[in-house]
Short mmCIF file of C-alpha atoms in Angstrom, two decimals:
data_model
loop_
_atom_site.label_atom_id
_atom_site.label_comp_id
_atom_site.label_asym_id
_atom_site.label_seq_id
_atom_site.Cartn_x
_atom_site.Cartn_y
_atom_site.Cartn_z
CA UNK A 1 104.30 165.25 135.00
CA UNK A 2 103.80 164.40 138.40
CA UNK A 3 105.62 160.81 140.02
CA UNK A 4 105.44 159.76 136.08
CA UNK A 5 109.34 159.32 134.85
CA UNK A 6 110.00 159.16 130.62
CA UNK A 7 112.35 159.92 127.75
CA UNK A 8 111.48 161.38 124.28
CA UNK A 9 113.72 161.36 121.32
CA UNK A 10 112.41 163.17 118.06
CA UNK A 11 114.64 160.77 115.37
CA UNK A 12 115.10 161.26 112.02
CA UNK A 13 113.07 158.46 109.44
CA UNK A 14 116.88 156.86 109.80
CA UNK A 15 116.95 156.65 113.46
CA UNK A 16 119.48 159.59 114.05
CA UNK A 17 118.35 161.91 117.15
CA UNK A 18 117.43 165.14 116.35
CA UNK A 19 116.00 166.38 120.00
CA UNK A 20 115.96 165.05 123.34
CA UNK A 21 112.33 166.03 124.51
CA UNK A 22 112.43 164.67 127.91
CA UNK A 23 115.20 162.49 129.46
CA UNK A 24 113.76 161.97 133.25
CA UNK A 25 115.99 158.75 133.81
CA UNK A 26 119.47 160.43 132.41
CA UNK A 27 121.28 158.08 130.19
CA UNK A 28 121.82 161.01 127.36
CA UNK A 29 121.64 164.37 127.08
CA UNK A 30 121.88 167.05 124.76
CA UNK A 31 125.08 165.87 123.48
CA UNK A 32 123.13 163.09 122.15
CA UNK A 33 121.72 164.53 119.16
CA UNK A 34 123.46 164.17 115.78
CA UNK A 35 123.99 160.23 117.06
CA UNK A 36 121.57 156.90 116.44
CA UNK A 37 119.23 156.08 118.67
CA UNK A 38 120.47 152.47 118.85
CA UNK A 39 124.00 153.93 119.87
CA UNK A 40 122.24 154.39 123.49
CA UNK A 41 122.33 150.90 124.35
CA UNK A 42 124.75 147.58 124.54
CA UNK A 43 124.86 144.88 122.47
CA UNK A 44 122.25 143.25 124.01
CA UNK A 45 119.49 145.65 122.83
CA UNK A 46 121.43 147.52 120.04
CA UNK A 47 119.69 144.95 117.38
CA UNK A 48 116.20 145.58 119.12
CA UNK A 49 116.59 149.32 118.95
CA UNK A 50 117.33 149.27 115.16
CA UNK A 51 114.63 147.02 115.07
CA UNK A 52 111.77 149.26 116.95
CA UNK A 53 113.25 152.35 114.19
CA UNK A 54 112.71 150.29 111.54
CA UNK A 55 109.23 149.24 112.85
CA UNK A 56 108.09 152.12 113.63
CA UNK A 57 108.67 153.42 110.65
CA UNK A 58 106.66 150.74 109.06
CA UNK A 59 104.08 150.17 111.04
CA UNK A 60 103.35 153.94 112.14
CA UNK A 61 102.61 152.80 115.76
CA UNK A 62 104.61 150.19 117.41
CA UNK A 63 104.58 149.47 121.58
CA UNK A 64 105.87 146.76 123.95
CA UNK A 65 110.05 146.74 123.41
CA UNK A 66 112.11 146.21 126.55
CA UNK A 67 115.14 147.83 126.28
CA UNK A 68 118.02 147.96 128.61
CA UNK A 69 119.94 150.60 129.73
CA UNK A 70 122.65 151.49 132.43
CA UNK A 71 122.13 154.39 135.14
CA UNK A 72 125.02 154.55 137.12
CA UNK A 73 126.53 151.58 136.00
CA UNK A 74 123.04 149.70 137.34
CA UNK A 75 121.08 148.04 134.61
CA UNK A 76 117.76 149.32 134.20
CA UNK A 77 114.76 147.97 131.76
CA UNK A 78 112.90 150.05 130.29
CA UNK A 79 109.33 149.79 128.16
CA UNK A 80 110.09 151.81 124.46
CA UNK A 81 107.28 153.21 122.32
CA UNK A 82 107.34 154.49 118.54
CA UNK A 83 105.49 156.58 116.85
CA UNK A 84 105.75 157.51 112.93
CA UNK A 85 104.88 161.05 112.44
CA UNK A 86 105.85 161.39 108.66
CA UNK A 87 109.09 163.41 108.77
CA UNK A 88 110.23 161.96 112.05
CA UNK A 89 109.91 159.41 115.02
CA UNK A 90 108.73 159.96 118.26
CA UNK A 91 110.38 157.15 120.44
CA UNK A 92 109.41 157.38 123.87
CA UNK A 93 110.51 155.23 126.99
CA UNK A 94 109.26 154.68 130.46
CA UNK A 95 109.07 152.32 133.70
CA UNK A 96 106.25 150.33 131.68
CA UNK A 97 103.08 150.28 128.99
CA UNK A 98 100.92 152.31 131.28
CA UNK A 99 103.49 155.00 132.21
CA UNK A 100 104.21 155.65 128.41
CA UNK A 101 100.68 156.03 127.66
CA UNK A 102 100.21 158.54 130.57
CA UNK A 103 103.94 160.30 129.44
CA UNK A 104 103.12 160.38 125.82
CA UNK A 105 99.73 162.13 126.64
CA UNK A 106 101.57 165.09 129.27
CA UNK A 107 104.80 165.54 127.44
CA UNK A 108 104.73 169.15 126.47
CA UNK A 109 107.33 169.51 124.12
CA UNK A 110 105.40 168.22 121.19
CA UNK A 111 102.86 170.14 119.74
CA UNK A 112 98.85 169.74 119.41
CA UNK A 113 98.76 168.40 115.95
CA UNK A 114 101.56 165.80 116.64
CA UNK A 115 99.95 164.95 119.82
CA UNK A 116 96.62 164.62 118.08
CA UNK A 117 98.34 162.46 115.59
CA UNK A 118 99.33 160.07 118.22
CA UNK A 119 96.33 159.95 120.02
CA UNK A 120 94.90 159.10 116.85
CA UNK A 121 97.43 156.36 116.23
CA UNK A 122 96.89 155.24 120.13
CA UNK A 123 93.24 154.59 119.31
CA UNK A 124 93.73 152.92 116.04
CA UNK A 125 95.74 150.42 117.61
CA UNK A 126 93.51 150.04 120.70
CA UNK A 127 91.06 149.54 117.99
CA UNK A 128 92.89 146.80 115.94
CA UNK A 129 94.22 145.19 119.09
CA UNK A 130 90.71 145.25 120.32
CA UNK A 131 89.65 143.30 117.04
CA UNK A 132 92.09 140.53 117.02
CA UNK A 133 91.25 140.02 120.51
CA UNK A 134 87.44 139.79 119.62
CA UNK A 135 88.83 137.97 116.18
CA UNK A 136 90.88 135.68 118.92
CA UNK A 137 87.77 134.88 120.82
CA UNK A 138 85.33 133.56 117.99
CA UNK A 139 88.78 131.58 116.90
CA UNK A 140 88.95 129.93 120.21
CA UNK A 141 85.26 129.16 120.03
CA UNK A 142 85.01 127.97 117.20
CA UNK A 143 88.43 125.75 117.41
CA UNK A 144 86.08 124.32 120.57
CA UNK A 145 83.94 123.42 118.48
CA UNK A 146 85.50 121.63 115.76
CA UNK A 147 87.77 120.21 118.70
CA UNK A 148 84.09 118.83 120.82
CA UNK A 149 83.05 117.71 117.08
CA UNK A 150 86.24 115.80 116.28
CA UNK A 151 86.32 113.86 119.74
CA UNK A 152 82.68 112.57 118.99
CA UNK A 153 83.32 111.81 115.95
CA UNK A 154 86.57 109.71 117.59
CA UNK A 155 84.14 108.09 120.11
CA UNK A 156 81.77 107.00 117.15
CA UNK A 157 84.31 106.05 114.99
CA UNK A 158 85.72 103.93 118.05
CA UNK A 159 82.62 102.48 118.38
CA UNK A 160 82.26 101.58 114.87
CA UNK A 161 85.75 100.26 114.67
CA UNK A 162 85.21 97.93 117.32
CA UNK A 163 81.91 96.66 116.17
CA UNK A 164 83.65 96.17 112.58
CA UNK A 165 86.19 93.61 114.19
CA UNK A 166 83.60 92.01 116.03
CA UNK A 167 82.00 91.40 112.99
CA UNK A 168 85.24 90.81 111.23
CA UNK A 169 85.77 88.14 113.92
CA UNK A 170 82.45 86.42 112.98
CA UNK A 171 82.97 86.43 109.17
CA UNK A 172 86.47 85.06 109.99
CA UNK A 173 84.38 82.19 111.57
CA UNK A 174 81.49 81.80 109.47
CA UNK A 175 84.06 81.51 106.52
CA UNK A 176 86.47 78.51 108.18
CA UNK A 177 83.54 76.46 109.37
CA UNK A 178 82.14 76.61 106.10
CA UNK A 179 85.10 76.17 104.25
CA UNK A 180 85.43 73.31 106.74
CA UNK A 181 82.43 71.84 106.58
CA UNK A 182 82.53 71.96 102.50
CA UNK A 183 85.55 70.52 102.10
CA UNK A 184 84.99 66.72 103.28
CA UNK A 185 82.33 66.29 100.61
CA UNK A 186 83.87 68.06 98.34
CA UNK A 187 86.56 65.82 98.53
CA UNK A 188 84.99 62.88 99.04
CA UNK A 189 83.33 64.61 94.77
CA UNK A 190 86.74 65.10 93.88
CA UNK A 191 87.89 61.34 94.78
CA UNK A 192 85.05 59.68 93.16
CA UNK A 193 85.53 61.88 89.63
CA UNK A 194 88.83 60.55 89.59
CA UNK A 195 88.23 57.30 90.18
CA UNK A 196 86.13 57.42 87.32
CA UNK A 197 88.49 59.18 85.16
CA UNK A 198 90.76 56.57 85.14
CA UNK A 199 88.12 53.76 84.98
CA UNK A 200 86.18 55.22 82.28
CA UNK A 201 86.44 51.90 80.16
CA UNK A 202 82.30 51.84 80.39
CA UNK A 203 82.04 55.29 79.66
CA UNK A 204 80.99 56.98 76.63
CA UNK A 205 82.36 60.14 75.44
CA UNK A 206 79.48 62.72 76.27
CA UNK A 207 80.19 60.64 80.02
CA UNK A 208 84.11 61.16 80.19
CA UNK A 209 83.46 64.64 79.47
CA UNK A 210 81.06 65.42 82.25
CA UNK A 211 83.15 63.19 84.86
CA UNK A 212 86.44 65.25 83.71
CA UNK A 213 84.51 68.05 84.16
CA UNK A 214 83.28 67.76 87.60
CA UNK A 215 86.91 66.85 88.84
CA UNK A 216 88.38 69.50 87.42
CA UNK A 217 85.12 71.87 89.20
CA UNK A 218 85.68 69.64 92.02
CA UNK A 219 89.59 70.57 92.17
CA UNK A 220 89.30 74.31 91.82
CA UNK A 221 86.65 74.39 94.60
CA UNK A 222 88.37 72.05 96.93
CA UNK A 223 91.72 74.86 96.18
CA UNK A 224 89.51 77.47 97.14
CA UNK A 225 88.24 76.17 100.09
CA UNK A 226 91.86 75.36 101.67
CA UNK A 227 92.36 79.20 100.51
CA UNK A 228 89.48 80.51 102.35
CA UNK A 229 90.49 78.72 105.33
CA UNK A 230 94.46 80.07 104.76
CA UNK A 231 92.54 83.52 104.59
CA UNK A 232 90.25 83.45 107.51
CA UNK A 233 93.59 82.14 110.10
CA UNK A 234 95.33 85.16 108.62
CA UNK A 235 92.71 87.92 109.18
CA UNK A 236 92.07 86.76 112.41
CA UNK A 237 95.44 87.12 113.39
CA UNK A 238 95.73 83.80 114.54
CA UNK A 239 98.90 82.67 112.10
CA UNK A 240 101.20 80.35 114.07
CA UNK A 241 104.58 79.17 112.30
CA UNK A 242 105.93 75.95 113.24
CA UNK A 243 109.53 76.31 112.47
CA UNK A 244 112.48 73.89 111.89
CA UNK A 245 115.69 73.45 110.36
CA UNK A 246 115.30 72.79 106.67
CA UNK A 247 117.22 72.36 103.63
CA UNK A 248 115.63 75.24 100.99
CA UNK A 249 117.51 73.83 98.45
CA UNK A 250 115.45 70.76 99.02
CA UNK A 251 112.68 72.17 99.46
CA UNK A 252 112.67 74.28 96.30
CA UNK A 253 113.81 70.90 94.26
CA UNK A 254 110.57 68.62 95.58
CA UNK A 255 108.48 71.52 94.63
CA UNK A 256 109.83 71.37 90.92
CA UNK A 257 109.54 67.73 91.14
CA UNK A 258 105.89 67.91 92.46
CA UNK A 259 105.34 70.38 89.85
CA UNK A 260 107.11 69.18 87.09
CA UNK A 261 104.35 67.21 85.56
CA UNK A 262 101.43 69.55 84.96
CA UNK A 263 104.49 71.54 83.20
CA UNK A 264 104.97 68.46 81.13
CA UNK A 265 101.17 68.55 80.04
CA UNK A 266 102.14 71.91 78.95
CA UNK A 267 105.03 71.01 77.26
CA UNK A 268 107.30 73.40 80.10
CA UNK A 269 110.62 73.31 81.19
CA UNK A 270 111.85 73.92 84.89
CA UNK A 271 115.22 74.46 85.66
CA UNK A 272 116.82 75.44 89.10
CA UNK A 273 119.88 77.26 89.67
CA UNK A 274 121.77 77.79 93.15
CA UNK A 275 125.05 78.94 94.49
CA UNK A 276 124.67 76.44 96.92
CA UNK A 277 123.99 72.53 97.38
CA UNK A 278 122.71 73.29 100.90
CA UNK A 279 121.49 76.10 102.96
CA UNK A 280 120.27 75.62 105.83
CA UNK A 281 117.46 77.77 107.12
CA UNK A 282 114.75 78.24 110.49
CA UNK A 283 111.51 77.84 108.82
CA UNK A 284 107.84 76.64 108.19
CA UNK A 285 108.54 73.93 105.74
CA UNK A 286 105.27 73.46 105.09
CA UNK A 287 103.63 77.14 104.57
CA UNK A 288 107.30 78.08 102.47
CA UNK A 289 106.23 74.80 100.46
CA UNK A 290 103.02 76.69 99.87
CA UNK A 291 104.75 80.13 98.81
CA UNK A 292 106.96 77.85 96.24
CA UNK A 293 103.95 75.89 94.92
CA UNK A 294 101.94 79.36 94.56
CA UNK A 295 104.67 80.50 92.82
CA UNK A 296 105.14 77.67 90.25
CA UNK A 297 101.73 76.88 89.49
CA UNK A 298 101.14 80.42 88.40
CA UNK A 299 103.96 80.62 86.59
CA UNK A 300 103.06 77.40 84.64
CA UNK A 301 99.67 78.59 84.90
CA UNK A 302 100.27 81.77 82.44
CA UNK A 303 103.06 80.49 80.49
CA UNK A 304 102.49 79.02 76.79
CA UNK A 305 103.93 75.76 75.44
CA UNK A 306 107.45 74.96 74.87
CA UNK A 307 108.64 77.94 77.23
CA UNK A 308 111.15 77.88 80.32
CA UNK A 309 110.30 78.57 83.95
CA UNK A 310 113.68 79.38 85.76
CA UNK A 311 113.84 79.19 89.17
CA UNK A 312 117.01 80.67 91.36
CA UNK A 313 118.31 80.91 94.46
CA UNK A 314 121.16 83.55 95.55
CA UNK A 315 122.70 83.64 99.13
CA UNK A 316 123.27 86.96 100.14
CA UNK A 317 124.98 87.93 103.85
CA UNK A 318 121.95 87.94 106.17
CA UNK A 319 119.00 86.61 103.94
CA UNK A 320 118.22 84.11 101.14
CA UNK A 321 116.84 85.21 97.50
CA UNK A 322 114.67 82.71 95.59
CA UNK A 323 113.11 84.08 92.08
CA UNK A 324 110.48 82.12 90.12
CA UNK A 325 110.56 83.68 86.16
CA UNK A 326 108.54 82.47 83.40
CA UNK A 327 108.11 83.68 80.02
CA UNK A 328 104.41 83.94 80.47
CA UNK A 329 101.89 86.53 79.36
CA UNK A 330 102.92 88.92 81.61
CA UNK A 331 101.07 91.36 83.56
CA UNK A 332 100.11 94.93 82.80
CA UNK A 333 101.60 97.78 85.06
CA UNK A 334 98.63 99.71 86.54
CA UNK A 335 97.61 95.69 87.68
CA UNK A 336 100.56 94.96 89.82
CA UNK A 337 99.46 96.33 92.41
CA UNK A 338 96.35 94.27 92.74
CA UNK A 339 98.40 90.87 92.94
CA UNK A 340 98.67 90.76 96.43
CA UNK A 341 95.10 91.49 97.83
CA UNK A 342 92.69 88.95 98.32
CA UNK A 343 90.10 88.64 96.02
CA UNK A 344 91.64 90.84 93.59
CA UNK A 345 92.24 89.19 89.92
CA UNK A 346 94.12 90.80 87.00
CA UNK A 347 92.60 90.65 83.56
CA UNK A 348 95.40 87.96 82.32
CA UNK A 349 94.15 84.31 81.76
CA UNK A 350 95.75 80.91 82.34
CA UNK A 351 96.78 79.92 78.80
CA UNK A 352 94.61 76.89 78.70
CA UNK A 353 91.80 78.79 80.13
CA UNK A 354 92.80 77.95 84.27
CA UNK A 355 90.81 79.59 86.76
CA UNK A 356 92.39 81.60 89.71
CA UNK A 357 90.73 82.02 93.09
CA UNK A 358 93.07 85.36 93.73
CA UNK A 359 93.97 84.28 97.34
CA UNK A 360 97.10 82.64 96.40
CA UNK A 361 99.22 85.52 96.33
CA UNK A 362 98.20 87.71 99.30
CA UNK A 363 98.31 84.25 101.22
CA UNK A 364 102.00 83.90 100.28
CA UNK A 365 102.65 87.42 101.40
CA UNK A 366 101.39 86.96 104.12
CA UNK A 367 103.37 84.05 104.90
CA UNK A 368 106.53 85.47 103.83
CA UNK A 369 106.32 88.74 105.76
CA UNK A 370 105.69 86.29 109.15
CA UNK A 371 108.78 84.83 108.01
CA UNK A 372 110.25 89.04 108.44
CA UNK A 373 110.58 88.40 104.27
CA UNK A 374 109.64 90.19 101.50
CA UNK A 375 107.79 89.39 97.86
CA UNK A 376 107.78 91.12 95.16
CA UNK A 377 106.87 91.15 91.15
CA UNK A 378 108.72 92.48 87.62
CA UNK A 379 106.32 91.95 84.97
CA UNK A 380 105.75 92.89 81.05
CA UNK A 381 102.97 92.40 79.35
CA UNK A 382 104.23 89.64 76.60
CA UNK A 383 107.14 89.61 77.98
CA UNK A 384 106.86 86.88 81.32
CA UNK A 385 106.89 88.10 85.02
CA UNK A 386 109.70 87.51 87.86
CA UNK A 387 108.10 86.95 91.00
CA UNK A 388 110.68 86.89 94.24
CA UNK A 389 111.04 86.47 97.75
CA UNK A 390 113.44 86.64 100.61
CA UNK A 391 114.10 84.62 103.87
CA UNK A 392 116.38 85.78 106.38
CA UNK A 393 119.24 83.45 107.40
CA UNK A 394 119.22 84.32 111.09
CA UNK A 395 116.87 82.31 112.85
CA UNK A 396 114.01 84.66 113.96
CA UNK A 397 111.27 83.65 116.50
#
């Protein structure tokens, strides 16, 4: 055996000893056969022993469990081997990997067809550990790969992203000068077709329609244009709130009243109910005004004659509720989600045919959310919608 110290147990498939083979570093003797194998040790490695029987007994072949034991009341390490030979287990300890390999292949006490069977065992697992290392490798490789692959791809898409806000940045432009630009004559259409509207005494009928035509053309474009220009502020991030102290109820109530007569045309009602004559909040008076006037328009927008818009407004401890409900059309379920994207428009029509630009919404999200609000929608088709929004109460730069 040479310098080489081990221990061999022969074990029974349930981890009893059976024979001491060789017990070089003397922490059992004879007197240990009859008892379990895991009985040698403390409580520190008495679950890994039962665990390398059990293994073994599995697997066949197991290596690399550090058990400790005590020689003359010193702790000592050691490196445990198993080995399944059908009827029984070889378990077989030494100083480390190498020395068990080297004890296993000079212990004498086992004959040439179990030490055959070992060596055979041995090589099969030199084999298989010699295959996930090679598997291992081409894993690394190719994780390298995908890795170099997916950090290009990064760079690109970095690339890409920023060339998509630069051109972002220029449609953002292109979009608010001409928006800008349009507007002036535009208005200037707008002004002149309603001027004529209500001085139409020379006019004849085929004339009255075309001039009510072009102011109501005039109207819708002139609403799209001050939505385009909303739009292009907010994607370029530039949205800057100009706060103050305002009444809401107020604010609500001169809405209504601005409101109230394109309901009348419609033969609408608008009512307004609050908990409270005043609340006082830290707003943007005039880009809330434009969430409320969103709101009602649409609502008078999609509802039929001689219906009821109700508008409410609910104090709550830290934040305002304000609800806009009409008994409209509705809008169908799998559409909701489109209401607040821009240019997105749901397949429901003003009643008297009234066109939408589908910015009005996401603009009022937008504008609510700067506010650290929300907005939401409850809608049935045929059954109205209930559009509401929140403002905190708490003055928030």
């Amino acid at each position: 055996m040479g310098k080489i110290r081990g221990c061999a147990f022969l074990c029974d498939e349930k981890g009893i000893v059976e024979q001491v083979l060789r017990n070089d570093f003397g922490f059992c003797n004879d007197e240990c056969k009859g008892r379990l194998f895991a009985s040698f040790f403390d409580s520190t490695s008495h679950d890994k022993s039962l665990s390398l029987i059990l293994e073994t007994k599995a697997k066949n072949i197991v290596l690399d469990y550090h058990l400790d034991v005590y020689l003359d009341d010193d702790q000592k390490s050691l490196y445990f081997m198993g080995v399944n030979l059908g009827n029984q287990l070889l378990i077989i300890g030494a100083d480390n990997h190498k020395e068990a390999l080297e004890f296993t292949d000079k212990l004498q006490q086992i004959n040439n067809e179990q030490t055959n069977q070992i060596r055979q065992l041995l090589k099969a697992q030199k084999e298989k550990i010699a295959n996930q290392n090679e598997e291992t490798e081409t894993l690394l490789e190719e994780l390298s790969r995908v890795n170099n692959e997916l950090i290009n791809l990064q760079r690109e898409l970095s690339k890409k992203n920023a060339e998509l806000e630069r051109l972002n940045e220029i449609k953002n432009q292109f979009i608010g000068m001409a928006a800008h630009d349009l507007r002036s004559p535009l208005g200037n259409i707008f002004s002149i077709s309603e001027y004529l509207v209500l001085r139409n005494e020379n006019l004849n009928n085929t004339q009255k329609k075309f001039v009510s035509n072009i102011k109501k053309q005039s109207s819708f474009l002139l609403n799209l244009l001050n939505d385009l220009l909303d739009v292009s502020v907010i994607e370029s991030g530039k949205v800057q709130l100009k706060k103050s102290k305002e009444d809401i109820n107020q604010l609500i109530q001169s809405n209504i009243d601005l409101n109230r007569e394109l309901a009348e045309k419609k033969n609408i009602e608008i009512k307004f109910n609050t908990d409270n004559e005043s609340t006082q909040l830290f707003i943007d008076k005039n880009k809330v005004d434009q969430v409320m006037n969103n709101l009602l328009t649409n609502a008078i927008k999609y509802s039929n004659s001689g219906t009821k818009i109700q508008v409410s407004l609910k104090k709550k401890t830290d934040q305002i509720i304000i609800e806009v409900k009409d008994q409209g059309l509705g809008i169908k379920h799998n559409e909701i989600p489109l209401l607040f994207k821009p240019f997105q428009k749901t397949s429901t029509v003003g009643t008297q045919g009234e066109k939408s630009t589908g910015l009005g919404l996401y603009i009022a999200k937008r504008i609510v959310e700067a506010h650290h609000g929300e907005i939401s929608v409850k809608s049935k088709v045929g059954s109205g919608s209930t559009f509401c929004f929140t403002l905190p109460l708490q003055s928030t730069e």
